[in-house]
XYZ file of C-alpha atoms in Angstrom:
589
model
C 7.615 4.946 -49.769
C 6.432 8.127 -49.201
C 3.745 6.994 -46.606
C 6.869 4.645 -44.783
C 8.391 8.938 -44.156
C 5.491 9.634 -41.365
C 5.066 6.341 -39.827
C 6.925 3.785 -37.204
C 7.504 0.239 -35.721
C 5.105 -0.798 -33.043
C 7.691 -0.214 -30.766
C 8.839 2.938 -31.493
C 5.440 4.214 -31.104
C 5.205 2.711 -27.979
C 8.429 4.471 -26.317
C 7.498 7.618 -27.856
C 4.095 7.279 -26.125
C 5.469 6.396 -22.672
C 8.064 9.500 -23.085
C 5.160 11.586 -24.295
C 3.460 10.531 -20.544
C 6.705 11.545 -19.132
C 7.783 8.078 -18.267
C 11.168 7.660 -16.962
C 11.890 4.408 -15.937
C 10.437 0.976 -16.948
C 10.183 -2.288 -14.576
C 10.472 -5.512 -16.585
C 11.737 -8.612 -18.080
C 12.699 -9.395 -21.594
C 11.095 -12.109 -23.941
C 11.043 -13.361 -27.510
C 7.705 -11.696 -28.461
C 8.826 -7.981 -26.723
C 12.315 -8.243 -28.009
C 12.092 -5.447 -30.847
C 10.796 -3.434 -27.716
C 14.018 -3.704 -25.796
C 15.719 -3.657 -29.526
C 14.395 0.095 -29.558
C 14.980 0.615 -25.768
C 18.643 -0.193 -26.482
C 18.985 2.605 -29.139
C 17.788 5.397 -26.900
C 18.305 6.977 -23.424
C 15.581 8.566 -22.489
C 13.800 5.859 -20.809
C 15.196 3.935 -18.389
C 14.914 0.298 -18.346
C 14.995 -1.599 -14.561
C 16.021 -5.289 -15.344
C 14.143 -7.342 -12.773
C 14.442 -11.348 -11.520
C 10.999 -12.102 -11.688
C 7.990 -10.394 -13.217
C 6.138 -10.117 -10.113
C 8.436 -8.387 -8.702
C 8.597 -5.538 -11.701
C 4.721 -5.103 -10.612
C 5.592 -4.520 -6.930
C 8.654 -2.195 -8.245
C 6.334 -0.296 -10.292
C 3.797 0.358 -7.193
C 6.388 1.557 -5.008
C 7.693 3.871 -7.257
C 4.268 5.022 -7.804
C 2.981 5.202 -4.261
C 6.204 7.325 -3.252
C 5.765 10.066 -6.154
C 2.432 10.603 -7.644
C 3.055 9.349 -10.993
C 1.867 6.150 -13.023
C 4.204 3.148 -12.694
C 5.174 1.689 -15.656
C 6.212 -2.245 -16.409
C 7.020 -4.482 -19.559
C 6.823 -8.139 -19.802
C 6.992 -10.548 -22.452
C 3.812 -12.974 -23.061
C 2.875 -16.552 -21.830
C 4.463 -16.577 -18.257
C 6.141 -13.242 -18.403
C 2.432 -11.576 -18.573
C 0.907 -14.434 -16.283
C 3.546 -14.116 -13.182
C 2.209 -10.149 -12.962
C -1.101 -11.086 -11.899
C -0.486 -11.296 -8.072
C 1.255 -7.583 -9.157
C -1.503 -6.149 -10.456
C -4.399 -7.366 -8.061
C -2.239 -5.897 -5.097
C -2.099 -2.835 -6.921
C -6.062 -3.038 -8.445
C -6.592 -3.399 -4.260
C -4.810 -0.683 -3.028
C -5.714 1.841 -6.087
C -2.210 1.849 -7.332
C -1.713 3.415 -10.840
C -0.044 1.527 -12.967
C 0.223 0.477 -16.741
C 1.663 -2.984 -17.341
C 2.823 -3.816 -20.804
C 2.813 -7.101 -21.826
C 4.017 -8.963 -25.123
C 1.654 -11.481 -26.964
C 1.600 -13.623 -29.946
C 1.183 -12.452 -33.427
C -2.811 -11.671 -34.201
C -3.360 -14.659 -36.168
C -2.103 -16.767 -33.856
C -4.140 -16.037 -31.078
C -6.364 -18.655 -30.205
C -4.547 -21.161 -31.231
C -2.456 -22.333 -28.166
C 0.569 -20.842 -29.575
C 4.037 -21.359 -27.849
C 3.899 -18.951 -24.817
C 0.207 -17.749 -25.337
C -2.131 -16.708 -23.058
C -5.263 -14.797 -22.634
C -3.929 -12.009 -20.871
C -7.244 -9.990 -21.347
C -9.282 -12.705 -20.160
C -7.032 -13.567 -17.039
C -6.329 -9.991 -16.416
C -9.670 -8.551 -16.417
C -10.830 -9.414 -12.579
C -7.836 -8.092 -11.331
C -7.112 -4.506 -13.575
C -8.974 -1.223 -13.472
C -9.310 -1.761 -17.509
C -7.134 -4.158 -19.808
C -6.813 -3.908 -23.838
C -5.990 -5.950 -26.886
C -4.364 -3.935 -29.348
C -5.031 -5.006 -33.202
C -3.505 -2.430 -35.236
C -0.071 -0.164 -34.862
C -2.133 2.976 -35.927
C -3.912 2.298 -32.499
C -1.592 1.531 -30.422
C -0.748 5.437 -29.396
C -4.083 6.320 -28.785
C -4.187 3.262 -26.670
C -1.087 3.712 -24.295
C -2.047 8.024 -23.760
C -5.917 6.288 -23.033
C -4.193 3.362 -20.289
C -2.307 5.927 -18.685
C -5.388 8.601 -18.565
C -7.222 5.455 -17.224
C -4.651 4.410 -14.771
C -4.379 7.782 -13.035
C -7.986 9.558 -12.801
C -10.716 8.744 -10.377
C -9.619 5.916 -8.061
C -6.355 4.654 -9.770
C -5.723 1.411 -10.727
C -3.602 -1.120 -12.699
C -4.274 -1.022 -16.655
C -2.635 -3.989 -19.022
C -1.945 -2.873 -22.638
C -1.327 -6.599 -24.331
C 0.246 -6.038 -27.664
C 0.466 -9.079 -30.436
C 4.405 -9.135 -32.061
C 3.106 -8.284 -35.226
C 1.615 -4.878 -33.775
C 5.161 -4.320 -32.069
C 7.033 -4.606 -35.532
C 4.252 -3.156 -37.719
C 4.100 0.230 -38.617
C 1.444 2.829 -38.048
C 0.785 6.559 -37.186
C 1.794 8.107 -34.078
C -0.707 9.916 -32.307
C 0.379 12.855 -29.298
C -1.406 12.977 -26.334
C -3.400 15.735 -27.413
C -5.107 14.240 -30.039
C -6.418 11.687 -27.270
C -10.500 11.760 -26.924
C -11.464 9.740 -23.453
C -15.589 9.175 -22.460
C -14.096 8.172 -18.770
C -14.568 11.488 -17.370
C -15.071 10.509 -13.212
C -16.348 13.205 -11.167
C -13.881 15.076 -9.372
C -16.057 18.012 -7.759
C -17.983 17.265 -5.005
C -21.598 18.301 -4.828
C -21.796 21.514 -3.090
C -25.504 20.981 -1.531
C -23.958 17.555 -0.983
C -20.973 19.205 0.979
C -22.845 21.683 2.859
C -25.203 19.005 4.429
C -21.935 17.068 5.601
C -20.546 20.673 7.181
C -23.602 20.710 8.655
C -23.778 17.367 10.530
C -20.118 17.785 11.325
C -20.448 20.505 13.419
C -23.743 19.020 14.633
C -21.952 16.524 16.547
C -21.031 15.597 20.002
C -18.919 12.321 19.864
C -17.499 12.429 16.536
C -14.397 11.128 14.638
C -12.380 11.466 10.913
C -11.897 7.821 9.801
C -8.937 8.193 6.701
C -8.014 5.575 4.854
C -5.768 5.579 1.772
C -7.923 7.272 -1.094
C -6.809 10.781 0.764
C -2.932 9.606 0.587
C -3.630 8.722 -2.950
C -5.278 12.309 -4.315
C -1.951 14.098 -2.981
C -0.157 16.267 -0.793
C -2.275 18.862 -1.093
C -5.083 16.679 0.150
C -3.190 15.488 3.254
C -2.689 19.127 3.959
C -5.930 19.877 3.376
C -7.295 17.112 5.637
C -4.845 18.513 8.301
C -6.033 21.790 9.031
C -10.075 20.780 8.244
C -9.156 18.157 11.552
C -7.446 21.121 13.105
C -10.058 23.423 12.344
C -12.663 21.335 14.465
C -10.786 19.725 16.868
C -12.188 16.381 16.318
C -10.001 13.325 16.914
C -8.388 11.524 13.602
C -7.979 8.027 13.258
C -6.177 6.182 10.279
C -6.423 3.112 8.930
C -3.124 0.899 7.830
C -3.391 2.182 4.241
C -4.233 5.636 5.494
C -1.046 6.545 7.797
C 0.851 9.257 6.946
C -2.253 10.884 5.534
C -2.462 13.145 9.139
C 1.064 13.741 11.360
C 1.290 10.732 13.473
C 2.466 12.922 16.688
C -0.331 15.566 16.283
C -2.346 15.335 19.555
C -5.795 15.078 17.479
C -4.521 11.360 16.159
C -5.652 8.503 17.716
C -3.791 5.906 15.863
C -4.184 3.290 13.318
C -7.622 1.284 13.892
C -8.646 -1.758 12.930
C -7.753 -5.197 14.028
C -4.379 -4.491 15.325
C -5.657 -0.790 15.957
C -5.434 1.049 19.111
C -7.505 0.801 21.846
C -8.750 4.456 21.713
C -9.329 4.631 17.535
C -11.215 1.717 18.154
C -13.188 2.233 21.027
C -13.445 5.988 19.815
C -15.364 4.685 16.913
C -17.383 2.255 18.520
C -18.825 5.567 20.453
C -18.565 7.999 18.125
C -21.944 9.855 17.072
C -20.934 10.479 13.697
C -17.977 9.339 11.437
C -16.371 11.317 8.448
C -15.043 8.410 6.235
C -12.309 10.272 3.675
C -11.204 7.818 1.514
C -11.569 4.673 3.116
C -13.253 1.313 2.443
C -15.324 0.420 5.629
C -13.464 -2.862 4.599
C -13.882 -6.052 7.116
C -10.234 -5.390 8.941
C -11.968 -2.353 9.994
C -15.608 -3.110 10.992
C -14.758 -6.085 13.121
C -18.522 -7.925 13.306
C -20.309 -6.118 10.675
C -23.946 -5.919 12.954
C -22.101 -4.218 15.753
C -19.800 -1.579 14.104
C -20.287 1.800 15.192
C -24.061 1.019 16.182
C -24.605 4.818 17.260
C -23.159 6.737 14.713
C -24.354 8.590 11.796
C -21.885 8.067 9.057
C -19.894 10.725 5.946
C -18.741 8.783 3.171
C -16.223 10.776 0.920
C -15.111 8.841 -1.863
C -13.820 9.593 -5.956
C -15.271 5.952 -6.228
C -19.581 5.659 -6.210
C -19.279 1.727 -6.587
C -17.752 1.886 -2.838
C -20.689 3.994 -1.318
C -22.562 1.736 0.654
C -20.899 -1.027 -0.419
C -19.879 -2.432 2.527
C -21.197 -0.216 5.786
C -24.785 1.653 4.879
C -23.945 5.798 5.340
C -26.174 8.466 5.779
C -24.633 10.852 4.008
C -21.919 10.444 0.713
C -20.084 12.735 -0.921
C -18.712 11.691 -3.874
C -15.612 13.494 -5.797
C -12.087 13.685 -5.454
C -10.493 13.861 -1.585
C -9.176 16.976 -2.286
C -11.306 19.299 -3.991
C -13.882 18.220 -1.482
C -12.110 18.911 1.603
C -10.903 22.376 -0.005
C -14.496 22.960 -0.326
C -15.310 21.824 3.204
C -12.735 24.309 4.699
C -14.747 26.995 2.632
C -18.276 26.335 3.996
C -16.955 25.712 7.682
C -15.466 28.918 7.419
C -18.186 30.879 5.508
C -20.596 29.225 7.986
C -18.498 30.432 10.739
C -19.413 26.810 12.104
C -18.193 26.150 15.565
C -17.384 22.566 17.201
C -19.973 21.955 20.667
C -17.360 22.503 22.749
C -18.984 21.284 25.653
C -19.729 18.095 24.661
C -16.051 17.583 22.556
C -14.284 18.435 25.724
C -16.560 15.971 27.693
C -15.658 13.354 24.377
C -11.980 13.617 24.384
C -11.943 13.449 28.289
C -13.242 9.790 27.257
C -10.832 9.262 24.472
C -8.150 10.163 27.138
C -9.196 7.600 29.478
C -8.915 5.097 26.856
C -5.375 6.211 26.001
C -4.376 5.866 29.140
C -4.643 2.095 28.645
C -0.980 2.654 26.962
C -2.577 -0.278 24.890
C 0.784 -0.946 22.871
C 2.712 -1.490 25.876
C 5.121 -4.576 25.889
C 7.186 -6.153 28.137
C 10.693 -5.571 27.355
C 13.380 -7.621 27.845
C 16.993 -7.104 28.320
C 18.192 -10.714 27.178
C 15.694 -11.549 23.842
C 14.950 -8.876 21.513
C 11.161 -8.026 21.462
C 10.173 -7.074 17.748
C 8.522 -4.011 19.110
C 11.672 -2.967 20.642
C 13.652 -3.487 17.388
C 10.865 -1.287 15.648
C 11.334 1.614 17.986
C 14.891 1.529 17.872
C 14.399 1.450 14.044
C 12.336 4.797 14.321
C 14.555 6.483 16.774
C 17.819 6.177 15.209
C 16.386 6.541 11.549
C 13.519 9.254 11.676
C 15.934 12.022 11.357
C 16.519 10.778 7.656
C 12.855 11.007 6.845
C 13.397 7.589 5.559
C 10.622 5.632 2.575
C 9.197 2.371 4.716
C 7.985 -0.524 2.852
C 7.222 -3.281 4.423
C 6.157 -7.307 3.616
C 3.140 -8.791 4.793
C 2.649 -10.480 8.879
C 3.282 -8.919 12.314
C 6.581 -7.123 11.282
C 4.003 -5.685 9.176
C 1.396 -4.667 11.760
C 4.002 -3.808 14.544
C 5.809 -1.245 12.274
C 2.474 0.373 11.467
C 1.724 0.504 15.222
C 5.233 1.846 16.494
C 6.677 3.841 13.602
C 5.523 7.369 13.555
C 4.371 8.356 10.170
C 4.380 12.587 9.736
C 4.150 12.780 6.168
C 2.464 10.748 3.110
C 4.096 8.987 0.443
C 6.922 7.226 2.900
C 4.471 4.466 4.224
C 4.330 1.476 1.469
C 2.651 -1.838 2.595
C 0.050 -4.469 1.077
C -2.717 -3.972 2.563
C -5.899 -5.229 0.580
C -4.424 -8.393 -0.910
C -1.514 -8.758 2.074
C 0.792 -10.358 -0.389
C 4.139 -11.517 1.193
C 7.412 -10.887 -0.652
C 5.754 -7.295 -1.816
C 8.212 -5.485 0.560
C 11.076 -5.767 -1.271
C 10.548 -4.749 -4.982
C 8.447 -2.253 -3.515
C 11.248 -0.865 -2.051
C 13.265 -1.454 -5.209
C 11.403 1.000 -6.790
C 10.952 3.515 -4.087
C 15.069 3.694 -4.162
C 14.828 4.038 -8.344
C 12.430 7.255 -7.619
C 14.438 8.528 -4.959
C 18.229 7.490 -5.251
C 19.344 9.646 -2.350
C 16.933 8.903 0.131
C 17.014 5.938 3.090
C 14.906 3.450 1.780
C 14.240 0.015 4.572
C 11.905 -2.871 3.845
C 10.811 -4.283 7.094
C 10.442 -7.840 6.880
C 9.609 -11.210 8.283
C 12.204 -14.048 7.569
C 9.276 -16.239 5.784
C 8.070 -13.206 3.333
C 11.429 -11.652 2.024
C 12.133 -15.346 0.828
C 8.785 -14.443 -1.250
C 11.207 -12.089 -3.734
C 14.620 -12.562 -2.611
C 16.335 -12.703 -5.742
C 15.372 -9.411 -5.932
C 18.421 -8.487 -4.243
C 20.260 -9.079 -7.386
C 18.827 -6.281 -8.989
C 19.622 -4.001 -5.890
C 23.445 -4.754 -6.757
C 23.460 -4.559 -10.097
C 21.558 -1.045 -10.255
C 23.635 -0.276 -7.163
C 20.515 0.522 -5.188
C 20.937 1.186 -1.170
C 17.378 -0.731 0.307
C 18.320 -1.882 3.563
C 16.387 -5.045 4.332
C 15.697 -5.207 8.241
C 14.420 -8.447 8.798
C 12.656 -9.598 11.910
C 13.848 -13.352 12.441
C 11.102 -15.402 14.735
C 11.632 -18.605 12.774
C 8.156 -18.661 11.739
C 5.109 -17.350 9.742
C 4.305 -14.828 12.970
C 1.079 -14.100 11.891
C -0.040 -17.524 10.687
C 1.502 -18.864 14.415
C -0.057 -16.660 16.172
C -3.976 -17.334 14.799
C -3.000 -21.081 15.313
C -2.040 -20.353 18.953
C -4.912 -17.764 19.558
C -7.605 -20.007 16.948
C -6.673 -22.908 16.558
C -5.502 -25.089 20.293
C -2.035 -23.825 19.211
C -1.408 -26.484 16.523
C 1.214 -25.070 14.389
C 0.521 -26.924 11.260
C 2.922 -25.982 9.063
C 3.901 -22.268 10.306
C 7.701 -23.344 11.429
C 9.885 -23.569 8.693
C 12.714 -25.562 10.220
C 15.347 -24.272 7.914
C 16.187 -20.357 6.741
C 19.237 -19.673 4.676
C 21.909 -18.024 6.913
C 20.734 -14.645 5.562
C 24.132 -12.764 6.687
C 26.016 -15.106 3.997
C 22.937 -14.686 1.793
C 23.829 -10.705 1.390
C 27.506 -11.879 0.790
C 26.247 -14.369 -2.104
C 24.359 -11.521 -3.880
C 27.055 -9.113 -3.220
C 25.557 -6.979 -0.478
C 26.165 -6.418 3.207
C 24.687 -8.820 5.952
C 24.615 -7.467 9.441
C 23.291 -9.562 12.632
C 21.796 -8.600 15.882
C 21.147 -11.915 18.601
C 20.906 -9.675 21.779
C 19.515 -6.298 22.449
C 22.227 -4.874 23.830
C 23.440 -5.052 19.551
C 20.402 -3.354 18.027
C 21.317 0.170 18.100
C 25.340 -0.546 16.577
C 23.757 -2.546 14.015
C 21.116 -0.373 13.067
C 23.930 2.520 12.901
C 26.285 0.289 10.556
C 23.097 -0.499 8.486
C 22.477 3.341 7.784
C 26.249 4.059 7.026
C 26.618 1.494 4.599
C 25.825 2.823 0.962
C 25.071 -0.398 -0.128
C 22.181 -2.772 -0.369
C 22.446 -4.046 3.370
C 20.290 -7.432 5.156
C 20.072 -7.488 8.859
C 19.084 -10.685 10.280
C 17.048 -9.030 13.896
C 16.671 -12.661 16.109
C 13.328 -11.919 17.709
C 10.969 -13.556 20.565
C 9.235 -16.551 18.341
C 6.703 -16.079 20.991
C 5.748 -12.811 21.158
C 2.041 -11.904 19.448
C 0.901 -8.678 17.737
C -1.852 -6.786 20.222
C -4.231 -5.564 20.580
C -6.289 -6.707 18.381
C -9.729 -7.537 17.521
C -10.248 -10.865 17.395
C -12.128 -12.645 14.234
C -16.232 -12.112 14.433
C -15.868 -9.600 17.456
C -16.496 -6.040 17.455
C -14.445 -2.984 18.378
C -15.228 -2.763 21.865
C -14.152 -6.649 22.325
C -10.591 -5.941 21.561
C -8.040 -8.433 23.073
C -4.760 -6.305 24.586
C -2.222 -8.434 25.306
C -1.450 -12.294 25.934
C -2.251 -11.552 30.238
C -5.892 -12.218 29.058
C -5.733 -15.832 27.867
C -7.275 -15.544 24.821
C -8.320 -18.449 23.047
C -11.666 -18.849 20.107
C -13.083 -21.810 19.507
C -13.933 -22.644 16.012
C -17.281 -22.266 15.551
C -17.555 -19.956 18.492
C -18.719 -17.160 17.126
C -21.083 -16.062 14.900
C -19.486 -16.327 11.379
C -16.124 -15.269 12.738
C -14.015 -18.318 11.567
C -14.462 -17.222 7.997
C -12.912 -13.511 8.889
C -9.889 -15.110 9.768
């Protein structure tokens, strides 16, 4: 008996661990096996518990509430399907270096193995797609475990971690263990190199024609590092260019930005980089959205890779230089040199460089062609940012062209307010993403901008926005089809829509009413503005249904197997690829 004094239930060590991390609220869905989890969760109050429609959706929670504070998400889910329907979850989040710890229920130990009602190998399936997974045997381990997951989950590039927990570990008792007694070998390297960091000072100030390419490992390591990255741009004058994971990471109306690059990039990011002499990748991937044709990219530049993570050094794009360490503490230490150095920018040959870059933004290369009869979605974008930015408002977004027209015409001045899906592109991840964005930051204006096809992805997610009385507006550009799919069939494809018009949508105005929020319309644009203004007064969880041009495509953009200086800006040049066309560009698609 005496022994029974100092120990506890599986459970109870677990919600003592998660407090001990400073967890405050949970994302999940109850099952059989978790059950004397949520028995324990019902006796306390210090953790609050987030009771989701659909496990997937407690992922995407989870990673919004991350992305918009700094800390680890945190999720529970039962075994079988309950751990199974996180998987789309956590490889959005494994993508886009989301910390996160996912809890997940599984059969008792003995069991295992033995196709037991609602088993599955959760390690096994969960291993591609996690930063680290484990199987926990014994209660006297499981404390250790969830302080080593969360140490996991946040340091060097952050990423989802699964901690799968057998029943009979969850109601067997064991020692608890505090955080301090916790001894970790993953130890990633934080501190850049200083020899390594002088060298890049040095061939930064070298150049002539050169750029900052940030990407979201900068937004990720912190405010301080967006700061930091602010006034090293500053410093040298050199032009800044984001990509879609990176905005937010440098003020969006600060004259050294160039926009977001990419495929649906500007004209002067991407033609800036095409011609640049040397580019100072901070925290980016050199993934294929950005390249465009791999051969081509950049074929003049020398190239800075400053990553936390060594696997992506020259993983995709060959550099000349890396740097390898956490964003900040390297560009801290960057500031430091340039300034000990006393280096100076060639100012000669940057004037004679941004005289170029200005000739390429005088392309006004998002221009549109408004109307005053059909709402353009780039109009209904604007309109969002005008009448909203004064709120400072958290942007989450699903997956398409809503998707890639709010990242061109929303102006992003801050981190932490930008949350999209950008390595996986998972539609119906706008949603619960803003779900949990509204837990973190209950007075805040919190919109998911949408597409009619991918908020159908997680609807029933508005449920949980009533009952928690959460606020998200949903703004919802209607075009009646997958946009993005349409438009590669027009642009790709002979424009044979196979299967991008779904002839029927739910009247999503009733839809709010059914779940028991507010559902607002716009048909004309003359209605945008009074709708947007009822959507922001309304302290409740609000839909507006935005009828937009089912014609109108997303430019410019680069089209698949081209390279950044074959960009495609607008519909006037009669676009069309052939499959087959080009060299291996059907399978970028």
């Amino acid at each position: 008996m005496a022994q029974h004094d100092t120990q506890m239930t599986g459970a109870e060590i677990l919600l003592k661990a998660l407090v001990d991390q400073g967890v405050e609220v949970i994302f999940g869905y109850p099952g059989g096996v978790v059950l004397p989890i949520y028995d324990e969760l019902f006796k306390q109050n210090r953790l609050r518990h987030i009771l989701v429609r659909h496990e997937q959706a407690a992922v995407h929670a989870a990673e919004g509430y991350a992305r918009s504070t700094g800390k680890v998400g945190c999720v529970l889910v039962t075994s079988g399907p309950g751990a199974t329907n996180t998987i789309t979850g956590l490889t959005d989040a494994l993508m886009d270096s989301v910390p996160l710890v996912c809890i997940t229920g599984q059969v008792p130990t003995h069991l295992i193995g033995n196709d037991a009602f609602q088993e599955a190998d959760i390690v096994g399936i969960t291993r591609p797609c996690t930063k680290h997974n484990y199987l926990v045997k014994k209660a006297d381990d499981l404390a250790r475990t969830v302080h080593e997951a969360f140490h996991v989950a946040k340091s060097g590039r952050p990423g989802p971690v699964v901690v799968d927990l057998p029943k009979d570990v969850i109601t067997g008792r064991g020692e608890y263990q505090p955080p301090s007694r916790m001894k970790t070998k993953y130890k990633p390297q934080v501190k850049g190199d200083l020899k390594a960091i002088e060298k890049a000072v040095e061939m930064i100030a070298a150049a002539k024609r050169p750029i900052f390419y940030v990407g979201g490992g900068v937004v990720n390591s912190g405010v301080a590092a967006c700061q930091l990255l602010t006034q090293l741009v500053r410093m040298t004058g050199y032009p800044c260019t984001q990509t879609l994971m990176g905005l937010g990471a440098f003020p969006a109306s600060d004259p050294l930005s160039v926009g977001m690059l990419g495929m649906h990039g500007t004209y002067e990011a991407n033609l800036a980089m095409h011609g640049s002499d040397l580019i100072i990748n901070v925290g980016a991937r050199f993934d294929d959205r950005i390249t465009g044709r791999l051969k081509d990219f950049a074929p003049t530049a020398k190239k800075i890779h400053i990553d936390i993570d060594p696997s992506s050094i020259n993983k995709n794009v060959m550099v000349d230089h890396a740097v390898v360490g956490d964003a900040a503490h390297i560009l801290e230490d960057m500031i430091k040199v340039w300034k000990a150095k006393q280096c100076r920018p060639h100012e000669k040959a940057l004037k004679e460089w941004w005289a170029t870059i200005d000739g390429w933004r005088g392309r006004n290369c998002l221009h549109y062609e408004n109307s005053n009869k059909i709402i353009k979605p780039q109009y209904a974008i604007q309109r969002l940012y005008e009448l909203t930015k004064y709120k400072n408002p958290y942007i989450t977004t699903e997956v398409g062209q809503h998707q890639m027209w709010t990242a061109q015409h929303f102006k992003f001045e801050q981190p932490c307010h930008w949350m999209t899906s950008g390595g996986l592109g998972t539609m119906g991840y706008g949603l619960p993403s803003a779900m949990g964005v509204q837990v973190a930051h209950p007075g805040a204006l919190v919109i998911d901008i949408a597409g009619e096809s991918s908020i159908q992805m997680n609807i029933q997610e508005m449920a949980t926005l009533c009952q928690h009385r959460l606020p998200v507006k949903v703004f919802i550009l209607n075009n009646q089809y997958m946009g993005m799919v349409r438009q590669w069939q027009e642009l790709i494809h002979g424009g044979r829509y196979s299967e991008s018009h779904m002839e029927h949508h739910p009247d999503f105005v009733k839809l709010a009413d059914a779940f028991g929020a507010v559902g607002l319309r716009a048909t004309k644009p003359s209605e945008v503005d009074d709708v947007i203004k009822e959507m922001i007064s309304v302290d409740r969880p609000v839909i507006v249904d935005v009828r937009t041009d089912a014609s109108e495509n997303c430019f410019p953009m680069i089209m698949p197997g081209m390279a950044h200086n074959e960009m495609v800006l607008g519909p006037e040049e009669n676009v069309h690829v052939e499959p087959g066309s080009d060299e291996g560009g059907m399978v970028l698609v």
